[in-house]
Coordinates of C-alpha atoms in Angstrom, one line a residue:
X1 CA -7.1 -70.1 -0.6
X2 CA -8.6 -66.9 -2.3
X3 CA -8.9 -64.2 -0.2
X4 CA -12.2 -62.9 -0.2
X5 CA -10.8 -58.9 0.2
X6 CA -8.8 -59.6 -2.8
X7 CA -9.0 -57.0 -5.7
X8 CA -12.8 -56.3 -7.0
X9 CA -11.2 -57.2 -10.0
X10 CA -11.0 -61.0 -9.6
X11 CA -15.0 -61.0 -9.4
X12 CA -15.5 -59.0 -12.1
X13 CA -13.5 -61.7 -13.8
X14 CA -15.4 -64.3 -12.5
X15 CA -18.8 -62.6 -13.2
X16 CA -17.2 -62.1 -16.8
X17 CA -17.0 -65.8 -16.9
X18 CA -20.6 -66.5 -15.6
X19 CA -22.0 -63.6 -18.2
X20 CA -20.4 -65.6 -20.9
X21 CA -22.1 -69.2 -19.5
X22 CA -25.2 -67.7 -19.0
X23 CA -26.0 -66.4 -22.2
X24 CA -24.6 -69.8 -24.2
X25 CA -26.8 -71.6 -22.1
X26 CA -29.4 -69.8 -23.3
X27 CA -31.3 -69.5 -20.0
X28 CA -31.7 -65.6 -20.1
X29 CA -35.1 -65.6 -22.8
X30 CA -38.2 -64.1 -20.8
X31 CA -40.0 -67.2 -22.8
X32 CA -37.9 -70.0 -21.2
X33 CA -38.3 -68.4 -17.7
X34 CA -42.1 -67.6 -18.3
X35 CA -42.4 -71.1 -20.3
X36 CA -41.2 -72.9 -17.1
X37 CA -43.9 -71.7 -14.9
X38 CA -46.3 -72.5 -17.2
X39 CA -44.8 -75.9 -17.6
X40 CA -44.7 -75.6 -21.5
X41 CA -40.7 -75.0 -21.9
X42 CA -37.9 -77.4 -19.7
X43 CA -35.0 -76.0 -21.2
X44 CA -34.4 -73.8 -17.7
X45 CA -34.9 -76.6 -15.6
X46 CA -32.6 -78.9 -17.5
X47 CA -29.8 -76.2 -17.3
X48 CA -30.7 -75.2 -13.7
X49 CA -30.2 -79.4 -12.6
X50 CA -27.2 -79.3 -14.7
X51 CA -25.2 -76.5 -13.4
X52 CA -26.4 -77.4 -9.9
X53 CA -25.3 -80.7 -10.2
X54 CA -21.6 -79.8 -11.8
X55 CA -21.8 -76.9 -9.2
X56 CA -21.5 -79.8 -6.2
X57 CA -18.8 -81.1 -7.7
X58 CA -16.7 -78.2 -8.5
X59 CA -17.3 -76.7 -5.0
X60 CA -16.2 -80.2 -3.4
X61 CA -12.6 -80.1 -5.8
X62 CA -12.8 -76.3 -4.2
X63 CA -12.5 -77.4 -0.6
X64 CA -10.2 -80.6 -1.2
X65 CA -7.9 -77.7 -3.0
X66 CA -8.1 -75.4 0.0
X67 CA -9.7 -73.1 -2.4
X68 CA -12.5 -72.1 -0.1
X69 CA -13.7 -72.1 3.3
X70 CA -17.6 -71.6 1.7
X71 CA -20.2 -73.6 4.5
X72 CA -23.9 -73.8 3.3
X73 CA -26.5 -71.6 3.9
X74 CA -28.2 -71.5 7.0
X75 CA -32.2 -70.3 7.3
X76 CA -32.6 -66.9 6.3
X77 CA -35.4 -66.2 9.8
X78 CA -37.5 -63.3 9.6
X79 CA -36.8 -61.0 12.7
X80 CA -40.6 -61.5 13.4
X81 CA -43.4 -64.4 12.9
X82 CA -45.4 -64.4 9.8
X83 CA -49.4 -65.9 10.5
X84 CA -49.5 -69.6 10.8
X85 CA -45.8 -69.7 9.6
X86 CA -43.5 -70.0 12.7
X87 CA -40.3 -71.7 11.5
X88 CA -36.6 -70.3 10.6
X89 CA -37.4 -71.1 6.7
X90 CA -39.9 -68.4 6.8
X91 CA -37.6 -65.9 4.9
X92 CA -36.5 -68.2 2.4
X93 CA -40.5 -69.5 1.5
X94 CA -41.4 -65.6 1.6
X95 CA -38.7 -64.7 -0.6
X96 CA -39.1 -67.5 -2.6
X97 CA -42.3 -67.1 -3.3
X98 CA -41.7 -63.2 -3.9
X99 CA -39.0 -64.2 -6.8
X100 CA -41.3 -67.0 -8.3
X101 CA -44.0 -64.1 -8.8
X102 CA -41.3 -61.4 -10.3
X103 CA -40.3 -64.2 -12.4
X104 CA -43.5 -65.2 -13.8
X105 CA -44.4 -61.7 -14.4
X106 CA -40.5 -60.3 -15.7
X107 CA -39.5 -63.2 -16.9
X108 CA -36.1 -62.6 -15.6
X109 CA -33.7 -63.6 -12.6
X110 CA -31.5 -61.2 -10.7
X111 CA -28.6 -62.8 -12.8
X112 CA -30.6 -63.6 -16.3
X113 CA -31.6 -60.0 -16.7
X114 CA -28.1 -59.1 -17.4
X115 CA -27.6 -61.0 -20.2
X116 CA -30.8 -59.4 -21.3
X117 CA -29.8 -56.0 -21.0
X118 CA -26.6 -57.0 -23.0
X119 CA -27.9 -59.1 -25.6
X120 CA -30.3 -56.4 -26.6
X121 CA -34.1 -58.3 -24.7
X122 CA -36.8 -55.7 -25.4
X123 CA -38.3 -56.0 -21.9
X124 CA -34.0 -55.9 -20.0
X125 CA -34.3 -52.2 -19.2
X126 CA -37.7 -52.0 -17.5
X127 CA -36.5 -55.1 -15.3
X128 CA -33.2 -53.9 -14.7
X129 CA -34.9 -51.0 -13.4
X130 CA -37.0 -52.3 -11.7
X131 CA -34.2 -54.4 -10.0
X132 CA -32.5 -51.5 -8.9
X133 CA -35.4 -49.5 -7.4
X134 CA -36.1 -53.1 -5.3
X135 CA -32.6 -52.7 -4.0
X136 CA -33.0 -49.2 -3.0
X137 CA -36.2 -50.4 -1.3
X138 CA -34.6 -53.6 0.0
X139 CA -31.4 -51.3 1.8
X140 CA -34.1 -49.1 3.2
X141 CA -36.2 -51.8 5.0
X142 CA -33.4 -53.8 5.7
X143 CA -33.1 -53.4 9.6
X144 CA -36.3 -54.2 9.9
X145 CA -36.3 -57.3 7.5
X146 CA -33.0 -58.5 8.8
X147 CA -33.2 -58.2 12.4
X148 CA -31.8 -60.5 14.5
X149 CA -34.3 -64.0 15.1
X150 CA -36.3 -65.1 18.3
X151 CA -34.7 -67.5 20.3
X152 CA -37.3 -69.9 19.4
X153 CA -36.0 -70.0 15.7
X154 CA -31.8 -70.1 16.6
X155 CA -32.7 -73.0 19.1
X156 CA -34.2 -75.1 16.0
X157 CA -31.4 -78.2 14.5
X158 CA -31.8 -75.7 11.3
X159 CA -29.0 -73.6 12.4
X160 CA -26.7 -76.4 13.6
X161 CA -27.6 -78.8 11.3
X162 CA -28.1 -76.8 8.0
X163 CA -27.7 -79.4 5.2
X164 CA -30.0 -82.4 4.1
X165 CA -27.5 -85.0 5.1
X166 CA -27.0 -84.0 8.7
X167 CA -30.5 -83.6 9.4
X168 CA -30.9 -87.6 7.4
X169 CA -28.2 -88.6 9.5
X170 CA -26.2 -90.0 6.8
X171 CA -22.6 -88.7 5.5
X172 CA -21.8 -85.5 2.9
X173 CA -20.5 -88.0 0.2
X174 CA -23.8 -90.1 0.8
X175 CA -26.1 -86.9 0.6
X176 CA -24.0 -86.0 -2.5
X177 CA -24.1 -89.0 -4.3
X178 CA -27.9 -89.4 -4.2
X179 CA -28.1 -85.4 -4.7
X180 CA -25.7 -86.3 -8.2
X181 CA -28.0 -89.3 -8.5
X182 CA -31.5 -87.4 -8.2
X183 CA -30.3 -84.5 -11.1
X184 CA -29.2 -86.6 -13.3
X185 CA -32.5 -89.3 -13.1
X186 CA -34.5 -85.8 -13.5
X187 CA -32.8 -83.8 -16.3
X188 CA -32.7 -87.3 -18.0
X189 CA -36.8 -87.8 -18.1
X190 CA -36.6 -84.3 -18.7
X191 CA -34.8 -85.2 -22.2
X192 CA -36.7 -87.6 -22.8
X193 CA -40.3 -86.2 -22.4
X194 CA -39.5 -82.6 -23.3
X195 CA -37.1 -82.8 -25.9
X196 CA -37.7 -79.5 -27.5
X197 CA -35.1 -76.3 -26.5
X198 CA -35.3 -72.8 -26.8
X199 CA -32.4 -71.4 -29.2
X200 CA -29.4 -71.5 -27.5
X201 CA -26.0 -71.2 -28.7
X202 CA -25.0 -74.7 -26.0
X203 CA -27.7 -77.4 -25.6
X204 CA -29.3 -76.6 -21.6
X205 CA -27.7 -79.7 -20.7
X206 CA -24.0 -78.2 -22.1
X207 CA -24.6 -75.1 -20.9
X208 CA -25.6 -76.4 -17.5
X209 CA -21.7 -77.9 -17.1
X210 CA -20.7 -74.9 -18.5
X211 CA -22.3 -72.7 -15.9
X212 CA -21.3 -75.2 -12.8
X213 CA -18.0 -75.3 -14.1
X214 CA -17.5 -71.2 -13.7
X215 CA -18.4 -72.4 -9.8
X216 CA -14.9 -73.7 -10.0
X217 CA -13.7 -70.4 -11.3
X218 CA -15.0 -67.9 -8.9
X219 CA -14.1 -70.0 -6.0
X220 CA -10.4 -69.9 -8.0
X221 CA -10.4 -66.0 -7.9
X222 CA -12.6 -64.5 -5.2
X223 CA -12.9 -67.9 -2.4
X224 CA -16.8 -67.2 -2.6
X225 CA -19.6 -69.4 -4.9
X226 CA -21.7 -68.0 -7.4
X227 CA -24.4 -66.0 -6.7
X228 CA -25.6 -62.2 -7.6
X229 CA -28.8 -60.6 -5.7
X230 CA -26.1 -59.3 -3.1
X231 CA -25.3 -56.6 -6.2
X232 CA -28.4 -54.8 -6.0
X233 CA -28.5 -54.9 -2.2
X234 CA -25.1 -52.9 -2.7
X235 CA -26.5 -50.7 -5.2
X236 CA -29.0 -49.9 -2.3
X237 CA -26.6 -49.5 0.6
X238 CA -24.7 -47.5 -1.6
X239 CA -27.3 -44.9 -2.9
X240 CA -28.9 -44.1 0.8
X241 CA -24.8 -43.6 2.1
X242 CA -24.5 -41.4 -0.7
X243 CA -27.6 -39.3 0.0
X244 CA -26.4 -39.2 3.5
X245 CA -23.4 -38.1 2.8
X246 CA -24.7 -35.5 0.7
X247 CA -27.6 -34.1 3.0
X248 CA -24.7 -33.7 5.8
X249 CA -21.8 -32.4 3.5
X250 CA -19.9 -35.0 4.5
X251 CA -17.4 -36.6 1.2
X252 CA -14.5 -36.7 3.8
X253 CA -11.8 -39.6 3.9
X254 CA -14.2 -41.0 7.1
X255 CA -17.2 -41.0 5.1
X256 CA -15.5 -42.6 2.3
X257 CA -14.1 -45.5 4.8
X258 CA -17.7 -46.1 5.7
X259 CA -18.5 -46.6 2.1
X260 CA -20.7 -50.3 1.4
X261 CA -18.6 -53.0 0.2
X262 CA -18.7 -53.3 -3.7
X263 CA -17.6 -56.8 -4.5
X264 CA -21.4 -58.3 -5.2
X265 CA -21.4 -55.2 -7.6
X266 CA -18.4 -55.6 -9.0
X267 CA -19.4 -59.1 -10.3
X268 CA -22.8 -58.1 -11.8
X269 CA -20.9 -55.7 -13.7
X270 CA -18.5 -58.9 -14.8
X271 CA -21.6 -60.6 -15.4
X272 CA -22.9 -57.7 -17.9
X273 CA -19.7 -57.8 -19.7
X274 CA -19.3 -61.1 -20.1
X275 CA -23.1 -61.5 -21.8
X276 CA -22.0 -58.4 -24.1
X277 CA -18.4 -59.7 -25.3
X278 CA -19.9 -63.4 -26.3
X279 CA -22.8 -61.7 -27.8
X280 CA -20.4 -59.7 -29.8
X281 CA -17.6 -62.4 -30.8
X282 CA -20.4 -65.0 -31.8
X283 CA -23.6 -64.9 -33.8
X284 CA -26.6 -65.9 -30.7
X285 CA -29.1 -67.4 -31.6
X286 CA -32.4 -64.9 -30.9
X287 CA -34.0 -66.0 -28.1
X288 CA -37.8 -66.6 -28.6
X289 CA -39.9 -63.3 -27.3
X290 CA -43.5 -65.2 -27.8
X291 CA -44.8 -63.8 -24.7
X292 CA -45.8 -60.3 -24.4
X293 CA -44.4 -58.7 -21.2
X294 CA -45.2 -54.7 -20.4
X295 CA -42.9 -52.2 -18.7
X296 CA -45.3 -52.0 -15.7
X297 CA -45.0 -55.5 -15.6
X298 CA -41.3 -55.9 -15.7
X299 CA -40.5 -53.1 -13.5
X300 CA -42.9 -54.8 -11.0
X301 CA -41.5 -58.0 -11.4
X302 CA -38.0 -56.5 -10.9
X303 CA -38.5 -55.2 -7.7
X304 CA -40.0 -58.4 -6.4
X305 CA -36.9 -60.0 -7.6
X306 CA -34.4 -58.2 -5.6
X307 CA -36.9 -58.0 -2.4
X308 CA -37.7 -61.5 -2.7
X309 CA -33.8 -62.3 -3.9
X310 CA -32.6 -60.3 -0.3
X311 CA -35.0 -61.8 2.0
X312 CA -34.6 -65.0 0.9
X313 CA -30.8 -64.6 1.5
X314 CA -30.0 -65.6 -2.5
X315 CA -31.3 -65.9 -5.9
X316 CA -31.6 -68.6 -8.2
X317 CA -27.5 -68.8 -8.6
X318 CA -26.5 -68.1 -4.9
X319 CA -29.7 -70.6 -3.7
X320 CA -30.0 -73.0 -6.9
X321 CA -26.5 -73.1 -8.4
X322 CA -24.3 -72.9 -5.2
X323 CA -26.5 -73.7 -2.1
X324 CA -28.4 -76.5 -3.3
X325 CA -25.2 -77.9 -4.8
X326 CA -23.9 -77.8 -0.7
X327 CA -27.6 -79.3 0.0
X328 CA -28.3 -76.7 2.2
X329 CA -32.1 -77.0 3.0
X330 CA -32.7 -73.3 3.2
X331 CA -31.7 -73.0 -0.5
X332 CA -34.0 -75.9 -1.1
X333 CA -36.9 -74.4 0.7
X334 CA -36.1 -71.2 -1.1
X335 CA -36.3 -72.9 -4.8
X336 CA -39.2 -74.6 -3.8
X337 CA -40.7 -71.1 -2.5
X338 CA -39.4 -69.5 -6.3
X339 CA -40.9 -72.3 -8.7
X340 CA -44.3 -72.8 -6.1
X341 CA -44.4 -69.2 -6.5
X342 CA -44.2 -68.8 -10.4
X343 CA -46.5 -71.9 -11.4
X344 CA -48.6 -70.5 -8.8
X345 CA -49.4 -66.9 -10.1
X346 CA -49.4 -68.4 -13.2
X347 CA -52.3 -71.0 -12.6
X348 CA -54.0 -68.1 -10.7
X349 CA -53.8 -65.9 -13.8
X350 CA -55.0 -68.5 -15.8
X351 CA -57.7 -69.2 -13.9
X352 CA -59.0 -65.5 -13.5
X353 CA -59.3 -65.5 -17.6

């Protein structure tokens, strides 16, 4: 098995190797993200079901390998009740909801505005930065965010039972089979009734198997699945422990063994590079930038991404790619949360015309 405090290294390696996916796919243009909400462009949703789908599998060869110990997510609680929403999913619809909106309005993922950034997107920067700034915010509000549940919400089967199978009372391979069975029905209509793509160097479908298959890989190196909002949480921890350290003078050897863990960070960076070497080695086809997005806009919608991303405990790789792929029902609340979210600010805008 991987050891998880192996070198930083291995996951920039495997973020290398996701960074590459990603951009083939071609699931990184602010038109296919903003398309999907508006339900005019599939090609995201095609790739999503397909990497999700290859992501079950290559996460189920992981475990039978003793290449991981990974268990799926469990309910990401709120420390307190929101109004008329007491349940331990109310952190994953919140921050669902809050990555649906950044999305709609950045038209960017934590993970796709990498690619951005490296393939040269006009509206990368202003989200990137925007991403940042919400994990500065996110590190800062964090103890109050995370605290620890009411009893109420650890008593509920969602802890002990965090997966769609236990709670249907049928087996994993069952659950996985009709999981398998439910993607590939789905991305196959999708074909069929939306065959048009965005330009894209791998078909969504492809690249889809492409992306799921660098599952495989970072369990390989690090023992961990896929999955990248952690980074800017990191970003955050680490700029308020270097301010610290700073307003107390204190850059000892103690302070530095205090320093926040870097590994989440150290695969964004993979992730970066990756997007920039393929872009480099290989003519891309230029993704379509029909829909106008402004800097307010996409530094907005970055932060909402991280916020959301943090609170929701995942992003649409650590959530979509890897924890639906384990059928963990907090990751499918979450997803549900991100795409309700999206379609939902973007009927609302439509309707304000």
């Amino acid at each position: 098995m991987a050891s998880q405090s192996a070198s930083p290294w291995r996951n920039v390696l495997s973020g290398v190797c996701f960074g590459a996916a990603l951009t083939a796919a071609g699931m990184y243009s602010p038109s296919t993200i903003i398309g999907q909400m508006h339900l005019t462009n599939f090609h995201m949703m095609k790739g999503f079901l397909a990497a999700s789908a290859s992501s079950a599998l290559a996460i189920l060869l992981g475990q039978s390998l003793n290449l991981t110990s990974c268990k799926p997510r469990t309910p990401a609680a709120l420390s307190f009740s929101l109004p008329l929403l007491r349940s331990p999913y109310d952190g994953n619809l919140l921050g669902g909801l809050l990555i649906g909106f950044g999305m709609a309005l950045a038209g960017a993922c934590p993970g796709t505005v990498l690619p951005q950034v490296a393939t040269g997107v006009t509206t990368g920067v202003p989200v990137l930065f925007g991403t940042l700034v919400g994990g500065i915010l996110y590190s800062l509000f964090k103890p109050i965010l995370q605290g620890k549940p009411d009893e109420a919400k650890q008593k509920e089967d969602a802890f002990s039972k965090p997966t769609a199978y236990e709670q249907a009372g049928i087996s994993r391979n069952t659950g996985l089979v009709l999981y398998e069975g439910l993607c590939v029905a789905t991305i196959i209509a999708a074909v069929g009734l939306f065959p048009q793509n965005s330009p894209s160097l791998l078909s969504p479908v492809l690249g889809g198997l492409v992306i799921g298959g660098t599952q495989f890989v970072t369990l390989f190196l690090t023992g961990t699945t896929l999955g990248i909002s952690s980074a800017y949480e990191q970003i955050g921890d680490l700029f308020w422990w270097s301010a610290k350290s700073l307003a107390i003078g204190d850059i000892s050897n103690n302070a530095t063994a205090l320093r926040p863990t870097v590994r989440g960070t150290a695969f964004a960076f993979g992730t970066l590079a990756g997007s920039w070497v393929l872009s480099q080695l290989v003519d891309l086809p230029l993704p379509q930038e029909t829909i106008d997005v402004n800097a307010s806009q996409a530094v907005l919608g970055g932060i909402l991404l991280v916020v959301g991303a943090r609170i929701a405990g995942g992003c649409t790789s650590g959530h979509g790619i890897s924890g639906m792929s384990m059928l963990s029902v907090a990751s499918m609340v979450s997803v549900l949360g991100m795409f309700a979210g999206g379609m939902g600010l973007v009927a609302l805008h439509n309707a304000l015309k």
